[in-house]
């Protein structure tokens, strides 16, 4: 019995050493790269979502990446769930834990395409905003009337008392189905730049560079978002530029209501709502 226990203990120690060597070697370390790729895949495929990740060895030659999911509502970022995913070397294994995705009302949050003709549900959303109390802030999926460059979008929202936290970008897949009016699984990028570990330290990447990173590590990326979708999105952006058709905005409800009066807003969907926490800009 003692011999068996000793062998199991030795194997456990060897596994920890080999796992640690694999993930902590390389320049930059694989652990840092895989964490960056996983966070970036989530950032471009989940509107207004940020995931902070740590990692720890688990099972045979495997590491679990885990952390909290946060989003900005009003002026504050708050924890809305937890995330956990395990990789053996660079392959996804086991079941992903995503408590926010499990509880989120996915049917309510989407963007309309600029060409959409059916936006009745958006009218109901404006009515919802009107009924919310004065001292509240909200998150809104704002669909635009056309495809714009980021500078044009910023210009249109300039002076408005709200934060733009995420941009939905055209991938050429949207609207490919006959009669398709909306996008439930958009790709895009957050306002706060993404940082990646490169050979010369932390680097800021733009949307296209981030997609290139995701394709380079597609064995990690595909655990979160379709590799084909990322590839198609990058090809479209290379040929046509980064075309934005929607934003996630957050701010006082009374300010979001003013978007109903501007011509460049096509429709709106209301996400999270909170009591007043707004810091006057």
PDB file of C-alpha atoms in Angstrom:
ATOM      1  CA  UNK A   1       0.000   0.000   0.000  1.00  0.00           C
ATOM      2  CA  UNK A   2       2.842   2.358   0.887  1.00  0.00           C
ATOM      3  CA  UNK A   3       4.562   1.650  -2.437  1.00  0.00           C
ATOM      4  CA  UNK A   4       1.404   2.461  -4.422  1.00  0.00           C
ATOM      5  CA  UNK A   5       0.870   5.659  -2.465  1.00  0.00           C
ATOM      6  CA  UNK A   6       4.479   6.647  -3.042  1.00  0.00           C
ATOM      7  CA  UNK A   7       4.195   6.060  -6.791  1.00  0.00           C
ATOM      8  CA  UNK A   8       1.006   8.099  -6.986  1.00  0.00           C
ATOM      9  CA  UNK A   9       2.653  10.914  -5.064  1.00  0.00           C
ATOM     10  CA  UNK A  10       5.691  10.788  -7.364  1.00  0.00           C
ATOM     11  CA  UNK A  11       3.472  10.865 -10.470  1.00  0.00           C
ATOM     12  CA  UNK A  12       1.559  13.820  -9.033  1.00  0.00           C
ATOM     13  CA  UNK A  13       4.776  15.734  -8.412  1.00  0.00           C
ATOM     14  CA  UNK A  14       6.105  14.898 -11.883  1.00  0.00           C
ATOM     15  CA  UNK A  15       2.822  16.031 -13.450  1.00  0.00           C
ATOM     16  CA  UNK A  16       2.989  19.350 -11.590  1.00  0.00           C
ATOM     17  CA  UNK A  17       6.589  19.882 -12.676  1.00  0.00           C
ATOM     18  CA  UNK A  18       5.946  19.017 -16.336  1.00  0.00           C
ATOM     19  CA  UNK A  19       2.787  21.133 -16.442  1.00  0.00           C
ATOM     20  CA  UNK A  20       4.576  24.068 -14.852  1.00  0.00           C
ATOM     21  CA  UNK A  21       7.495  23.735 -17.278  1.00  0.00           C
ATOM     22  CA  UNK A  22       5.200  23.695 -20.301  1.00  0.00           C
ATOM     23  CA  UNK A  23       3.162  26.753 -19.290  1.00  0.00           C
ATOM     24  CA  UNK A  24       5.974  28.858 -17.808  1.00  0.00           C
ATOM     25  CA  UNK A  25       8.486  28.433 -20.626  1.00  0.00           C
ATOM     26  CA  UNK A  26       8.660  30.316 -23.903  1.00  0.00           C
ATOM     27  CA  UNK A  27       9.166  33.998 -24.580  1.00  0.00           C
ATOM     28  CA  UNK A  28       6.632  35.203 -23.679  1.00  0.00           C
ATOM     29  CA  UNK A  29       5.441  32.403 -21.372  1.00  0.00           C
ATOM     30  CA  UNK A  30       2.712  30.151 -22.793  1.00  0.00           C
ATOM     31  CA  UNK A  31       0.646  30.804 -19.679  1.00  0.00           C
ATOM     32  CA  UNK A  32       0.566  34.540 -20.402  1.00  0.00           C
ATOM     33  CA  UNK A  33      -0.095  34.053 -24.121  1.00  0.00           C
ATOM     34  CA  UNK A  34      -2.956  31.585 -23.610  1.00  0.00           C
ATOM     35  CA  UNK A  35      -4.521  33.858 -21.007  1.00  0.00           C
ATOM     36  CA  UNK A  36      -4.286  36.840 -23.396  1.00  0.00           C
ATOM     37  CA  UNK A  37      -5.793  34.870 -26.273  1.00  0.00           C
ATOM     38  CA  UNK A  38      -8.652  33.584 -24.141  1.00  0.00           C
ATOM     39  CA  UNK A  39      -9.445  37.055 -22.765  1.00  0.00           C
ATOM     40  CA  UNK A  40      -9.217  38.575 -26.252  1.00  0.00           C
ATOM     41  CA  UNK A  41     -11.545  35.956 -27.742  1.00  0.00           C
ATOM     42  CA  UNK A  42     -14.097  36.768 -25.058  1.00  0.00           C
ATOM     43  CA  UNK A  43     -13.615  40.536 -25.472  1.00  0.00           C
ATOM     44  CA  UNK A  44     -14.328  40.526 -29.226  1.00  0.00           C
ATOM     45  CA  UNK A  45     -17.274  38.116 -29.057  1.00  0.00           C
ATOM     46  CA  UNK A  46     -19.054  39.305 -25.883  1.00  0.00           C
ATOM     47  CA  UNK A  47     -20.324  42.899 -25.906  1.00  0.00           C
ATOM     48  CA  UNK A  48     -19.357  44.887 -22.811  1.00  0.00           C
ATOM     49  CA  UNK A  49     -17.736  41.904 -21.098  1.00  0.00           C
ATOM     50  CA  UNK A  50     -14.282  41.735 -19.520  1.00  0.00           C
ATOM     51  CA  UNK A  51     -12.791  38.614 -17.934  1.00  0.00           C
ATOM     52  CA  UNK A  52      -9.910  38.689 -15.441  1.00  0.00           C
ATOM     53  CA  UNK A  53      -8.063  35.360 -15.456  1.00  0.00           C
ATOM     54  CA  UNK A  54      -5.726  33.458 -13.159  1.00  0.00           C
ATOM     55  CA  UNK A  55      -4.446  29.927 -13.739  1.00  0.00           C
ATOM     56  CA  UNK A  56      -3.521  26.809 -11.783  1.00  0.00           C
ATOM     57  CA  UNK A  57      -2.353  23.258 -12.700  1.00  0.00           C
ATOM     58  CA  UNK A  58      -5.047  20.587 -12.665  1.00  0.00           C
ATOM     59  CA  UNK A  59      -5.325  16.967 -13.854  1.00  0.00           C
ATOM     60  CA  UNK A  60      -2.687  15.483 -16.159  1.00  0.00           C
ATOM     61  CA  UNK A  61      -0.670  18.119 -18.056  1.00  0.00           C
ATOM     62  CA  UNK A  62      -3.624  20.492 -17.748  1.00  0.00           C
ATOM     63  CA  UNK A  63      -4.141  24.029 -16.486  1.00  0.00           C
ATOM     64  CA  UNK A  64      -7.382  25.689 -15.470  1.00  0.00           C
ATOM     65  CA  UNK A  65      -7.899  29.351 -16.332  1.00  0.00           C
ATOM     66  CA  UNK A  66     -10.472  30.969 -14.054  1.00  0.00           C
ATOM     67  CA  UNK A  67     -11.677  34.374 -12.952  1.00  0.00           C
ATOM     68  CA  UNK A  68     -14.491  36.893 -12.746  1.00  0.00           C
ATOM     69  CA  UNK A  69     -16.668  38.410 -15.453  1.00  0.00           C
ATOM     70  CA  UNK A  70     -17.295  42.142 -15.202  1.00  0.00           C
ATOM     71  CA  UNK A  71     -19.212  44.694 -17.227  1.00  0.00           C
ATOM     72  CA  UNK A  72     -19.662  48.455 -17.094  1.00  0.00           C
ATOM     73  CA  UNK A  73     -23.107  49.708 -16.123  1.00  0.00           C
ATOM     74  CA  UNK A  74     -23.229  53.454 -15.683  1.00  0.00           C
ATOM     75  CA  UNK A  75     -19.856  54.616 -14.380  1.00  0.00           C
ATOM     76  CA  UNK A  76     -19.087  51.439 -12.453  1.00  0.00           C
ATOM     77  CA  UNK A  77     -17.733  48.049 -13.440  1.00  0.00           C
ATOM     78  CA  UNK A  78     -19.318  45.235 -11.480  1.00  0.00           C
ATOM     79  CA  UNK A  79     -18.886  41.496 -11.223  1.00  0.00           C
ATOM     80  CA  UNK A  80     -21.698  39.680 -13.036  1.00  0.00           C
ATOM     81  CA  UNK A  81     -20.388  36.121 -13.113  1.00  0.00           C
ATOM     82  CA  UNK A  82     -17.470  33.703 -13.052  1.00  0.00           C
ATOM     83  CA  UNK A  83     -15.557  31.961 -15.828  1.00  0.00           C
ATOM     84  CA  UNK A  84     -13.525  28.760 -15.856  1.00  0.00           C
ATOM     85  CA  UNK A  85     -11.970  26.761 -18.680  1.00  0.00           C
ATOM     86  CA  UNK A  86      -9.389  23.963 -18.680  1.00  0.00           C
ATOM     87  CA  UNK A  87      -6.739  23.226 -21.310  1.00  0.00           C
ATOM     88  CA  UNK A  88      -4.463  20.225 -21.673  1.00  0.00           C
ATOM     89  CA  UNK A  89      -1.391  21.724 -23.279  1.00  0.00           C
ATOM     90  CA  UNK A  90      -3.197  23.903 -25.866  1.00  0.00           C
ATOM     91  CA  UNK A  91      -6.406  21.888 -26.298  1.00  0.00           C
ATOM     92  CA  UNK A  92      -9.710  22.665 -24.594  1.00  0.00           C
ATOM     93  CA  UNK A  93     -10.941  19.823 -22.338  1.00  0.00           C
ATOM     94  CA  UNK A  94     -13.894  19.392 -20.017  1.00  0.00           C
ATOM     95  CA  UNK A  95     -16.898  21.664 -19.584  1.00  0.00           C
ATOM     96  CA  UNK A  96     -16.594  25.430 -19.644  1.00  0.00           C
ATOM     97  CA  UNK A  97     -18.143  27.265 -16.688  1.00  0.00           C
ATOM     98  CA  UNK A  98     -19.700  30.611 -17.585  1.00  0.00           C
ATOM     99  CA  UNK A  99     -22.215  31.639 -14.964  1.00  0.00           C
ATOM    100  CA  UNK A 100     -23.061  34.940 -16.683  1.00  0.00           C
ATOM    101  CA  UNK A 101     -23.863  33.313 -20.021  1.00  0.00           C
ATOM    102  CA  UNK A 102     -25.989  30.730 -18.217  1.00  0.00           C
ATOM    103  CA  UNK A 103     -28.193  33.389 -16.614  1.00  0.00           C
ATOM    104  CA  UNK A 104     -28.142  36.177 -19.227  1.00  0.00           C
ATOM    105  CA  UNK A 105     -31.347  36.867 -21.118  1.00  0.00           C
ATOM    106  CA  UNK A 106     -29.812  36.337 -24.554  1.00  0.00           C
ATOM    107  CA  UNK A 107     -33.103  36.830 -26.404  1.00  0.00           C
ATOM    108  CA  UNK A 108     -33.214  40.510 -25.424  1.00  0.00           C
ATOM    109  CA  UNK A 109     -29.702  41.578 -26.364  1.00  0.00           C
ATOM    110  CA  UNK A 110     -28.902  41.944 -30.051  1.00  0.00           C
ATOM    111  CA  UNK A 111     -28.170  44.509 -32.735  1.00  0.00           C
ATOM    112  CA  UNK A 112     -30.364  45.339 -35.718  1.00  0.00           C
ATOM    113  CA  UNK A 113     -28.672  45.616 -39.090  1.00  0.00           C
ATOM    114  CA  UNK A 114     -28.818  48.998 -40.873  1.00  0.00           C
ATOM    115  CA  UNK A 115     -30.979  47.343 -43.538  1.00  0.00           C
ATOM    116  CA  UNK A 116     -33.505  45.924 -41.038  1.00  0.00           C
ATOM    117  CA  UNK A 117     -37.119  46.741 -41.784  1.00  0.00           C
ATOM    118  CA  UNK A 118     -38.702  45.209 -38.661  1.00  0.00           C
ATOM    119  CA  UNK A 119     -37.868  47.250 -35.561  1.00  0.00           C
ATOM    120  CA  UNK A 120     -41.206  47.165 -33.712  1.00  0.00           C
ATOM    121  CA  UNK A 121     -39.526  45.614 -30.698  1.00  0.00           C
ATOM    122  CA  UNK A 122     -37.249  48.632 -30.531  1.00  0.00           C
ATOM    123  CA  UNK A 123     -40.274  50.898 -30.072  1.00  0.00           C
ATOM    124  CA  UNK A 124     -41.168  48.842 -27.024  1.00  0.00           C
ATOM    125  CA  UNK A 125     -37.626  49.357 -25.703  1.00  0.00           C
ATOM    126  CA  UNK A 126     -37.962  53.142 -25.874  1.00  0.00           C
ATOM    127  CA  UNK A 127     -41.175  52.796 -23.847  1.00  0.00           C
ATOM    128  CA  UNK A 128     -39.287  50.730 -21.278  1.00  0.00           C
ATOM    129  CA  UNK A 129     -36.679  53.480 -20.970  1.00  0.00           C
ATOM    130  CA  UNK A 130     -39.382  56.121 -20.479  1.00  0.00           C
ATOM    131  CA  UNK A 131     -40.835  54.158 -17.567  1.00  0.00           C
ATOM    132  CA  UNK A 132     -37.535  53.812 -15.702  1.00  0.00           C
ATOM    133  CA  UNK A 133     -37.033  56.177 -12.739  1.00  0.00           C
ATOM    134  CA  UNK A 134     -35.014  59.367 -13.120  1.00  0.00           C
ATOM    135  CA  UNK A 135     -32.183  58.220 -10.839  1.00  0.00           C
ATOM    136  CA  UNK A 136     -31.142  55.160 -12.820  1.00  0.00           C
ATOM    137  CA  UNK A 137     -28.445  54.224 -15.321  1.00  0.00           C
ATOM    138  CA  UNK A 138     -28.684  51.603 -18.032  1.00  0.00           C
ATOM    139  CA  UNK A 139     -26.792  49.628 -20.640  1.00  0.00           C
ATOM    140  CA  UNK A 140     -28.085  49.853 -24.201  1.00  0.00           C
ATOM    141  CA  UNK A 141     -27.357  48.014 -27.436  1.00  0.00           C
ATOM    142  CA  UNK A 142     -27.603  50.869 -29.959  1.00  0.00           C
ATOM    143  CA  UNK A 143     -28.049  49.929 -33.627  1.00  0.00           C
ATOM    144  CA  UNK A 144     -26.911  52.515 -36.165  1.00  0.00           C
ATOM    145  CA  UNK A 145     -28.502  53.503 -39.468  1.00  0.00           C
ATOM    146  CA  UNK A 146     -25.401  52.733 -41.527  1.00  0.00           C
ATOM    147  CA  UNK A 147     -21.854  51.351 -41.407  1.00  0.00           C
ATOM    148  CA  UNK A 148     -19.348  53.849 -40.003  1.00  0.00           C
ATOM    149  CA  UNK A 149     -15.673  54.214 -39.173  1.00  0.00           C
ATOM    150  CA  UNK A 150     -14.896  54.549 -35.475  1.00  0.00           C
ATOM    151  CA  UNK A 151     -13.973  58.231 -35.829  1.00  0.00           C
ATOM    152  CA  UNK A 152     -17.397  58.941 -37.359  1.00  0.00           C
ATOM    153  CA  UNK A 153     -19.161  57.116 -34.529  1.00  0.00           C
ATOM    154  CA  UNK A 154     -17.216  59.055 -31.910  1.00  0.00           C
ATOM    155  CA  UNK A 155     -18.066  62.292 -33.670  1.00  0.00           C
ATOM    156  CA  UNK A 156     -21.792  61.473 -33.683  1.00  0.00           C
ATOM    157  CA  UNK A 157     -21.799  60.694 -29.949  1.00  0.00           C
ATOM    158  CA  UNK A 158     -19.546  63.618 -29.037  1.00  0.00           C
ATOM    159  CA  UNK A 159     -21.003  65.706 -26.218  1.00  0.00           C
ATOM    160  CA  UNK A 160     -23.562  63.090 -25.204  1.00  0.00           C
ATOM    161  CA  UNK A 161     -23.559  62.162 -21.518  1.00  0.00           C
ATOM    162  CA  UNK A 162     -22.843  58.457 -21.898  1.00  0.00           C
ATOM    163  CA  UNK A 163     -19.930  56.064 -22.394  1.00  0.00           C
ATOM    164  CA  UNK A 164     -19.430  53.954 -25.512  1.00  0.00           C
ATOM    165  CA  UNK A 165     -17.951  50.700 -24.196  1.00  0.00           C
ATOM    166  CA  UNK A 166     -18.089  48.285 -27.164  1.00  0.00           C
ATOM    167  CA  UNK A 167     -18.355  48.490 -30.976  1.00  0.00           C
ATOM    168  CA  UNK A 168     -20.099  45.916 -33.199  1.00  0.00           C
ATOM    169  CA  UNK A 169     -18.180  45.394 -36.465  1.00  0.00           C
ATOM    170  CA  UNK A 170     -19.395  44.076 -39.805  1.00  0.00           C
ATOM    171  CA  UNK A 171     -18.033  40.630 -40.698  1.00  0.00           C
ATOM    172  CA  UNK A 172     -19.889  40.030 -44.004  1.00  0.00           C
ATOM    173  CA  UNK A 173     -21.739  37.149 -42.326  1.00  0.00           C
ATOM    174  CA  UNK A 174     -24.502  39.376 -40.946  1.00  0.00           C
ATOM    175  CA  UNK A 175     -27.492  39.485 -43.234  1.00  0.00           C
ATOM    176  CA  UNK A 176     -26.312  36.547 -45.315  1.00  0.00           C
ATOM    177  CA  UNK A 177     -29.507  34.633 -44.542  1.00  0.00           C
ATOM    178  CA  UNK A 178     -32.647  35.696 -46.385  1.00  0.00           C
ATOM    179  CA  UNK A 179     -34.857  37.765 -44.115  1.00  0.00           C
ATOM    180  CA  UNK A 180     -32.235  38.083 -41.387  1.00  0.00           C
ATOM    181  CA  UNK A 181     -32.843  41.294 -39.444  1.00  0.00           C
ATOM    182  CA  UNK A 182     -30.623  41.104 -36.358  1.00  0.00           C
ATOM    183  CA  UNK A 183     -27.285  39.902 -35.025  1.00  0.00           C
ATOM    184  CA  UNK A 184     -27.304  37.876 -31.807  1.00  0.00           C
ATOM    185  CA  UNK A 185     -23.631  36.866 -31.883  1.00  0.00           C
ATOM    186  CA  UNK A 186     -21.676  39.916 -33.066  1.00  0.00           C
ATOM    187  CA  UNK A 187     -17.936  40.428 -33.273  1.00  0.00           C
ATOM    188  CA  UNK A 188     -16.409  43.737 -32.269  1.00  0.00           C
ATOM    189  CA  UNK A 189     -14.011  45.384 -29.883  1.00  0.00           C
ATOM    190  CA  UNK A 190     -14.072  47.188 -26.524  1.00  0.00           C
ATOM    191  CA  UNK A 191     -13.277  50.855 -26.054  1.00  0.00           C
ATOM    192  CA  UNK A 192     -10.506  50.032 -23.581  1.00  0.00           C
ATOM    193  CA  UNK A 193      -7.587  48.734 -25.689  1.00  0.00           C
ATOM    194  CA  UNK A 194      -6.622  45.077 -25.451  1.00  0.00           C
ATOM    195  CA  UNK A 195      -3.076  44.335 -24.349  1.00  0.00           C
ATOM    196  CA  UNK A 196      -1.094  41.268 -25.370  1.00  0.00           C
ATOM    197  CA  UNK A 197       2.215  39.789 -24.244  1.00  0.00           C
ATOM    198  CA  UNK A 198       4.721  40.088 -27.056  1.00  0.00           C
ATOM    199  CA  UNK A 199       8.474  39.559 -27.165  1.00  0.00           C
ATOM    200  CA  UNK A 200       9.116  43.195 -26.336  1.00  0.00           C
ATOM    201  CA  UNK A 201       6.509  43.470 -23.584  1.00  0.00           C
ATOM    202  CA  UNK A 202       2.861  44.438 -23.412  1.00  0.00           C
ATOM    203  CA  UNK A 203       1.519  45.793 -26.690  1.00  0.00           C
ATOM    204  CA  UNK A 204      -1.762  47.459 -27.629  1.00  0.00           C
ATOM    205  CA  UNK A 205      -3.463  45.794 -30.592  1.00  0.00           C
ATOM    206  CA  UNK A 206      -6.244  47.134 -32.750  1.00  0.00           C
ATOM    207  CA  UNK A 207      -9.232  45.069 -33.867  1.00  0.00           C
ATOM    208  CA  UNK A 208      -7.551  43.487 -36.905  1.00  0.00           C
ATOM    209  CA  UNK A 209      -4.358  42.683 -35.043  1.00  0.00           C
ATOM    210  CA  UNK A 210      -6.395  41.022 -32.314  1.00  0.00           C
ATOM    211  CA  UNK A 211      -8.186  38.858 -34.886  1.00  0.00           C
ATOM    212  CA  UNK A 212      -4.789  37.873 -36.297  1.00  0.00           C
ATOM    213  CA  UNK A 213      -3.695  36.811 -32.814  1.00  0.00           C
ATOM    214  CA  UNK A 214      -6.844  34.710 -32.408  1.00  0.00           C
ATOM    215  CA  UNK A 215      -6.147  32.931 -35.694  1.00  0.00           C
ATOM    216  CA  UNK A 216      -2.538  32.319 -34.725  1.00  0.00           C
ATOM    217  CA  UNK A 217      -3.742  30.482 -31.602  1.00  0.00           C
ATOM    218  CA  UNK A 218      -6.930  29.006 -33.039  1.00  0.00           C
ATOM    219  CA  UNK A 219      -6.731  25.915 -30.806  1.00  0.00           C
ATOM    220  CA  UNK A 220      -7.419  28.300 -27.888  1.00  0.00           C
ATOM    221  CA  UNK A 221      -9.732  30.668 -29.760  1.00  0.00           C
ATOM    222  CA  UNK A 222     -12.156  28.022 -31.012  1.00  0.00           C
ATOM    223  CA  UNK A 223     -13.160  27.200 -27.442  1.00  0.00           C
ATOM    224  CA  UNK A 224     -14.870  30.601 -27.362  1.00  0.00           C
ATOM    225  CA  UNK A 225     -15.682  31.685 -30.923  1.00  0.00           C
ATOM    226  CA  UNK A 226     -15.763  30.054 -34.368  1.00  0.00           C
ATOM    227  CA  UNK A 227     -12.394  30.143 -36.112  1.00  0.00           C
ATOM    228  CA  UNK A 228     -14.170  30.514 -39.454  1.00  0.00           C
ATOM    229  CA  UNK A 229     -16.078  33.562 -38.199  1.00  0.00           C
ATOM    230  CA  UNK A 230     -12.832  35.184 -37.023  1.00  0.00           C
ATOM    231  CA  UNK A 231     -11.124  34.395 -40.339  1.00  0.00           C
ATOM    232  CA  UNK A 232     -14.030  35.771 -42.385  1.00  0.00           C
ATOM    233  CA  UNK A 233     -14.192  38.880 -40.191  1.00  0.00           C
ATOM    234  CA  UNK A 234     -10.484  39.586 -40.658  1.00  0.00           C
ATOM    235  CA  UNK A 235     -10.705  39.075 -44.423  1.00  0.00           C
ATOM    236  CA  UNK A 236     -13.664  41.440 -44.654  1.00  0.00           C
ATOM    237  CA  UNK A 237     -11.953  44.101 -42.514  1.00  0.00           C
ATOM    238  CA  UNK A 238      -8.776  43.859 -44.625  1.00  0.00           C
ATOM    239  CA  UNK A 239     -10.774  44.389 -47.829  1.00  0.00           C
ATOM    240  CA  UNK A 240     -13.345  46.913 -46.619  1.00  0.00           C
ATOM    241  CA  UNK A 241     -12.050  48.487 -43.431  1.00  0.00           C
ATOM    242  CA  UNK A 242     -13.525  48.278 -39.927  1.00  0.00           C
ATOM    243  CA  UNK A 243     -17.218  49.060 -40.430  1.00  0.00           C
ATOM    244  CA  UNK A 244     -19.206  49.695 -37.247  1.00  0.00           C
ATOM    245  CA  UNK A 245     -22.982  49.211 -37.222  1.00  0.00           C
ATOM    246  CA  UNK A 246     -23.722  49.238 -33.491  1.00  0.00           C
ATOM    247  CA  UNK A 247     -22.388  50.244 -30.085  1.00  0.00           C
ATOM    248  CA  UNK A 248     -22.998  49.337 -26.479  1.00  0.00           C
ATOM    249  CA  UNK A 249     -23.582  52.597 -24.614  1.00  0.00           C
ATOM    250  CA  UNK A 250     -24.157  53.120 -20.914  1.00  0.00           C
ATOM    251  CA  UNK A 251     -25.198  56.169 -18.949  1.00  0.00           C
ATOM    252  CA  UNK A 252     -28.165  57.954 -17.327  1.00  0.00           C
ATOM    253  CA  UNK A 253     -31.525  56.769 -18.617  1.00  0.00           C
ATOM    254  CA  UNK A 254     -32.600  60.340 -19.409  1.00  0.00           C
ATOM    255  CA  UNK A 255     -29.545  60.715 -21.679  1.00  0.00           C
ATOM    256  CA  UNK A 256     -30.084  57.396 -23.446  1.00  0.00           C
ATOM    257  CA  UNK A 257     -33.661  58.485 -24.169  1.00  0.00           C
ATOM    258  CA  UNK A 258     -32.300  61.420 -26.182  1.00  0.00           C
ATOM    259  CA  UNK A 259     -30.915  58.955 -28.743  1.00  0.00           C
ATOM    260  CA  UNK A 260     -34.484  58.460 -29.938  1.00  0.00           C
ATOM    261  CA  UNK A 261     -34.297  61.949 -31.417  1.00  0.00           C
ATOM    262  CA  UNK A 262     -31.163  61.501 -33.551  1.00  0.00           C
ATOM    263  CA  UNK A 263     -31.261  60.228 -37.110  1.00  0.00           C
ATOM    264  CA  UNK A 264     -28.203  57.981 -36.957  1.00  0.00           C
ATOM    265  CA  UNK A 265     -29.731  55.646 -34.336  1.00  0.00           C
ATOM    266  CA  UNK A 266     -31.734  52.854 -35.979  1.00  0.00           C
ATOM    267  CA  UNK A 267     -32.941  50.991 -32.886  1.00  0.00           C
ATOM    268  CA  UNK A 268     -32.126  50.186 -29.265  1.00  0.00           C
ATOM    269  CA  UNK A 269     -32.217  47.237 -26.875  1.00  0.00           C
ATOM    270  CA  UNK A 270     -32.009  47.653 -23.099  1.00  0.00           C
ATOM    271  CA  UNK A 271     -29.616  45.504 -21.098  1.00  0.00           C
ATOM    272  CA  UNK A 272     -28.720  45.939 -17.423  1.00  0.00           C
ATOM    273  CA  UNK A 273     -30.268  48.704 -15.296  1.00  0.00           C
ATOM    274  CA  UNK A 274     -28.898  50.003 -11.989  1.00  0.00           C
ATOM    275  CA  UNK A 275     -29.541  52.729  -9.429  1.00  0.00           C
ATOM    276  CA  UNK A 276     -27.692  56.001  -9.991  1.00  0.00           C
ATOM    277  CA  UNK A 277     -23.889  55.679  -9.983  1.00  0.00           C
ATOM    278  CA  UNK A 278     -22.997  58.159 -12.684  1.00  0.00           C
ATOM    279  CA  UNK A 279     -19.908  60.353 -12.429  1.00  0.00           C
ATOM    280  CA  UNK A 280     -20.608  63.592 -14.269  1.00  0.00           C
ATOM    281  CA  UNK A 281     -18.253  63.912 -17.246  1.00  0.00           C
TER     282      UNK A 281
END
